[in-house]
Short mmCIF file of C-alpha atoms in Angstrom, two decimals:
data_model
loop_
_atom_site.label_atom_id
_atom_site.label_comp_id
_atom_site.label_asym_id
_atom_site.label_seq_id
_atom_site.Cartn_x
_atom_site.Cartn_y
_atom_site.Cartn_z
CA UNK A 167 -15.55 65.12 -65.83
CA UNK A 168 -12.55 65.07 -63.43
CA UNK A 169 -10.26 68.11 -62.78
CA UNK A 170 -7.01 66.24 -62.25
CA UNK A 171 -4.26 68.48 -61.93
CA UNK A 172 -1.00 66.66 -62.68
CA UNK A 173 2.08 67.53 -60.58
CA UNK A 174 4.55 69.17 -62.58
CA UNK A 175 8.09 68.49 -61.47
CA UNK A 176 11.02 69.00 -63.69
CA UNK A 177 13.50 66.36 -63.55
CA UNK A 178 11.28 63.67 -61.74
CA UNK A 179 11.09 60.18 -61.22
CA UNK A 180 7.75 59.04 -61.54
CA UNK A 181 6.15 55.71 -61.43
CA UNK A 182 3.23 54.87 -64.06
CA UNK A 183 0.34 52.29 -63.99
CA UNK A 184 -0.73 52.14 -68.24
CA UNK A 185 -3.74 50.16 -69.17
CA UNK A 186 -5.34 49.14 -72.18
CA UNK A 187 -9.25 50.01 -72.57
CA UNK A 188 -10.10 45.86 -72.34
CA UNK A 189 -8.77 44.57 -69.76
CA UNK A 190 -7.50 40.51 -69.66
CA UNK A 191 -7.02 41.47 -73.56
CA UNK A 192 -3.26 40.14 -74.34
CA UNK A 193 -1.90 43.42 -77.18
CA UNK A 194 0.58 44.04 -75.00
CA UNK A 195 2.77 41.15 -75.19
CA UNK A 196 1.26 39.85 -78.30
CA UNK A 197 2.37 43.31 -79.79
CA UNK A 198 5.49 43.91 -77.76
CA UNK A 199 7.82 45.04 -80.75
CA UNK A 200 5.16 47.27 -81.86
CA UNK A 201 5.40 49.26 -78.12
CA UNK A 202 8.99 48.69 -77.82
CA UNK A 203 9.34 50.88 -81.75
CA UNK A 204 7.36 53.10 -80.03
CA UNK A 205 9.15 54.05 -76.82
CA UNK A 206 11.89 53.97 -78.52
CA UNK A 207 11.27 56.41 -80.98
CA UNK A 208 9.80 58.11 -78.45
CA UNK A 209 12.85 58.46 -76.38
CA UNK A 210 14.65 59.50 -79.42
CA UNK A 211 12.31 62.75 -79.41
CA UNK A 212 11.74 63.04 -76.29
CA UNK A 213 14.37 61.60 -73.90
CA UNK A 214 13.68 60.03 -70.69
CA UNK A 215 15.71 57.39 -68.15
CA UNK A 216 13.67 54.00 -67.94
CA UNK A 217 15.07 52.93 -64.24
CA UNK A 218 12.23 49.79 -64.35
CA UNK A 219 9.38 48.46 -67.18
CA UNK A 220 7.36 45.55 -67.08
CA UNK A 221 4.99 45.07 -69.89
CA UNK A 222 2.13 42.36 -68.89
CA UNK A 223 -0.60 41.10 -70.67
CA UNK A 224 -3.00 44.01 -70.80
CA UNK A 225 -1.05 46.78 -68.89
CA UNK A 226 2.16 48.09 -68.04
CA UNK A 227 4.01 49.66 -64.77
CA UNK A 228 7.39 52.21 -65.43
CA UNK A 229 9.49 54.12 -63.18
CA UNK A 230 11.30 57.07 -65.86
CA UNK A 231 13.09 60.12 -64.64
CA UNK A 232 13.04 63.06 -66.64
CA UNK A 233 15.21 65.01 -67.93
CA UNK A 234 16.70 68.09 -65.83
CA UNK A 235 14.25 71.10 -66.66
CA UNK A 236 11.32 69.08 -68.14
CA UNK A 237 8.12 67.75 -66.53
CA UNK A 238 6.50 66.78 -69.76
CA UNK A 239 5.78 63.34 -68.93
CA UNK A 240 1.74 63.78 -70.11
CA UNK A 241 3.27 64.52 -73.95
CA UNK A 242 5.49 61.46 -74.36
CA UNK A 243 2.67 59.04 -73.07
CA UNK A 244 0.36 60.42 -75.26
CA UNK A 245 2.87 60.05 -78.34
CA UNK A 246 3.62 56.06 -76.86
CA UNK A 247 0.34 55.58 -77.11
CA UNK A 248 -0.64 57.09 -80.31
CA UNK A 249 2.51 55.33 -81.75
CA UNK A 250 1.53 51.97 -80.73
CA UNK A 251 -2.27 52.70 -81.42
CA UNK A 252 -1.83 53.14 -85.35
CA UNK A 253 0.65 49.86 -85.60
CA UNK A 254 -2.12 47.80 -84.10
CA UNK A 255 -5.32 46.59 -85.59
CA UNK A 256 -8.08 48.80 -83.07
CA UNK A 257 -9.78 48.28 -80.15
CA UNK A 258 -13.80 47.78 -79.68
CA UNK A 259 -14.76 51.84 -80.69
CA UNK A 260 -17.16 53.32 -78.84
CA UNK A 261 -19.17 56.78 -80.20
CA UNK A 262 -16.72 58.58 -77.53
CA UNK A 263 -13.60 56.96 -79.10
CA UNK A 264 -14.91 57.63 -82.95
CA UNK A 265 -15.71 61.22 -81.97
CA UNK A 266 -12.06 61.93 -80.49
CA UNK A 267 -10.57 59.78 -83.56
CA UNK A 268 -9.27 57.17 -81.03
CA UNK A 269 -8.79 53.56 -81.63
CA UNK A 270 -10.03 52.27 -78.40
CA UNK A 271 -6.82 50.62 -77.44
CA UNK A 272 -6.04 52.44 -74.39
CA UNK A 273 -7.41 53.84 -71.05
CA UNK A 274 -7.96 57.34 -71.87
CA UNK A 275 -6.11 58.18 -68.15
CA UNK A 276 -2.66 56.14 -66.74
CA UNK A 277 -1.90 56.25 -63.11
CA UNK A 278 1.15 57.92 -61.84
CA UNK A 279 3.51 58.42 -58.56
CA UNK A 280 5.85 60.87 -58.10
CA UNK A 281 8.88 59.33 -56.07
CA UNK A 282 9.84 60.74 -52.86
CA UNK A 283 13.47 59.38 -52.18
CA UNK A 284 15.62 56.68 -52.50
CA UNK A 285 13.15 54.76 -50.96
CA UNK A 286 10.19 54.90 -52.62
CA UNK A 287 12.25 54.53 -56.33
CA UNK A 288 13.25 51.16 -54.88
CA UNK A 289 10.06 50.21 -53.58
CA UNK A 290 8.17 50.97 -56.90
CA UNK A 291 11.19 49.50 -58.92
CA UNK A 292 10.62 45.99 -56.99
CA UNK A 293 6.96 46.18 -57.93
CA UNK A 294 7.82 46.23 -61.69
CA UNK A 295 10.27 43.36 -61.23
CA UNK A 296 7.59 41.03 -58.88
CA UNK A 297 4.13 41.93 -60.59
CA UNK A 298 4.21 38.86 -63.05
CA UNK A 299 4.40 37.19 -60.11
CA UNK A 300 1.23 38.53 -58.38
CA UNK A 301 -0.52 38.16 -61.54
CA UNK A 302 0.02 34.18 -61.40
CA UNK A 303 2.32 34.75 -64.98
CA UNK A 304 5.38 32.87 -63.69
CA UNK A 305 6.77 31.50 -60.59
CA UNK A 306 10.02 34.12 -60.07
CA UNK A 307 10.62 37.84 -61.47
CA UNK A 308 13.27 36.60 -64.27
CA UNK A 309 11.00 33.75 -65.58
CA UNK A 310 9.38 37.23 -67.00
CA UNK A 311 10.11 38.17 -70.43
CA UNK A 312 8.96 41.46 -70.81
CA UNK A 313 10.97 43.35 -67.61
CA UNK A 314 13.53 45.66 -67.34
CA UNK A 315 15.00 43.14 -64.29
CA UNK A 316 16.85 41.25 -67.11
CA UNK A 317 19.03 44.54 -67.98
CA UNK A 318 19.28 45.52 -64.15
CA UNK A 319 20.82 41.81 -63.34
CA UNK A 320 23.10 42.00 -66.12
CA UNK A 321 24.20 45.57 -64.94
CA UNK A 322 24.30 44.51 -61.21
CA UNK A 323 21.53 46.61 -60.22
CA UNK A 324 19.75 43.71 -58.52
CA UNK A 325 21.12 41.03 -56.38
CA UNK A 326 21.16 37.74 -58.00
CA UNK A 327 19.16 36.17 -55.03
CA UNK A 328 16.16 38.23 -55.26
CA UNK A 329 16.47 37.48 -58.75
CA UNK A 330 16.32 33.64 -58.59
CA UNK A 331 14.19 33.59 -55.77
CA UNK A 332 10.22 33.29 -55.12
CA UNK A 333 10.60 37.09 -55.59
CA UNK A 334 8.11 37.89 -52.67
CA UNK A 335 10.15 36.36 -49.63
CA UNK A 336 13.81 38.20 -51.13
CA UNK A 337 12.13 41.72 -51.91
CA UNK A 338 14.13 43.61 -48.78
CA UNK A 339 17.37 42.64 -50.30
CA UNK A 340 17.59 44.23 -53.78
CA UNK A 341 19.28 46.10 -54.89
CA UNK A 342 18.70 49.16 -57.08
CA UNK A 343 20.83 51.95 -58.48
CA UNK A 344 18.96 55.58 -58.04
CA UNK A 345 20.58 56.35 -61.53
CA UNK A 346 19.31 53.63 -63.87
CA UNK A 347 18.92 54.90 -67.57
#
């Protein structure tokens, strides 16, 4: 068993890889009111800035920042999950899963980044917008349904051109606000 000790900084921006537990499986997106009830709700509870999401087929990538005083990040997945768990039909079950009462939809574990500066929150905001793109889902970022770069274009937090684009040969030129909510 792994000893991963989470960094625990109040008031963070942090960047999240989510996965479900079968991969090239399509919940997701087939699902995505389902997760988007559940965030939401979520955020109601809990609250938390969303500066980029995109949901793909079988996983997800987020940048949030927390709230001033609160590192809880660990909590609110856990309730997302859970949330979105019981509103789907389960996953393939495992004894492991049927002994902790899960539903073997998810990854037990998501990935996560703690951003460094001004930098680094664009650089991992760009990666949500272009990774439909690397997947081979659609030809440019916006062609992407399920991506917070539809509400940063609206909101001029990205430059039209990027937008449009191939995505890959425009990614210097974005542009993103460090204060997204």
């Amino acid at each position: 068993m792994s000893c991963y000790i989470r960094p625990r900084i109040p008031g963070a921006s942090v960047f999240f890889t989510v996965a479900l537990a079968e991969r090239g499986a399509s919940v997701l997106i087939d699902e995505i009111d389902a997760l988007r009830h559940a965030v939401r709700l979520t955020r109601s509870e809990r609250p938390f800035g969303i500066d980029a999401w995109v949901v793909l087929p079988d996983h997800m990538h987020c940048v949030w920042t927390l709230p001033e005083g609160d590192a809880d990040y660990s909590t609110r997945w856990s309730v997302i999950k859970a949330r979105f768990s019981r509103a789907v039909p389960p996953g393939l079950r495992r004894a492991s899963h049927r002994a902790r009462r899960e539903r073997g939809v998810w990854q037990r574990r998501f990935w996560e980044h703690h951003i460094r500066d001004d930098t680094d929150l664009a650089a991992h905001v760009r990666y949500c917008w272009i990774n439909p793109v690397k997947h081979g889902f659609v030809a440019r970022p916006t062609d992407w349904p399920h991506s917070s770069i539809h509400r940063d274009l609206r909101e001029g937090r990205v430059d039209a051109e990027y937008a449009e684009g191939s995505g890959g040969r425009a990614l210097g030129r974005a542009i993103v606000c460090g204060g997204c909510a």
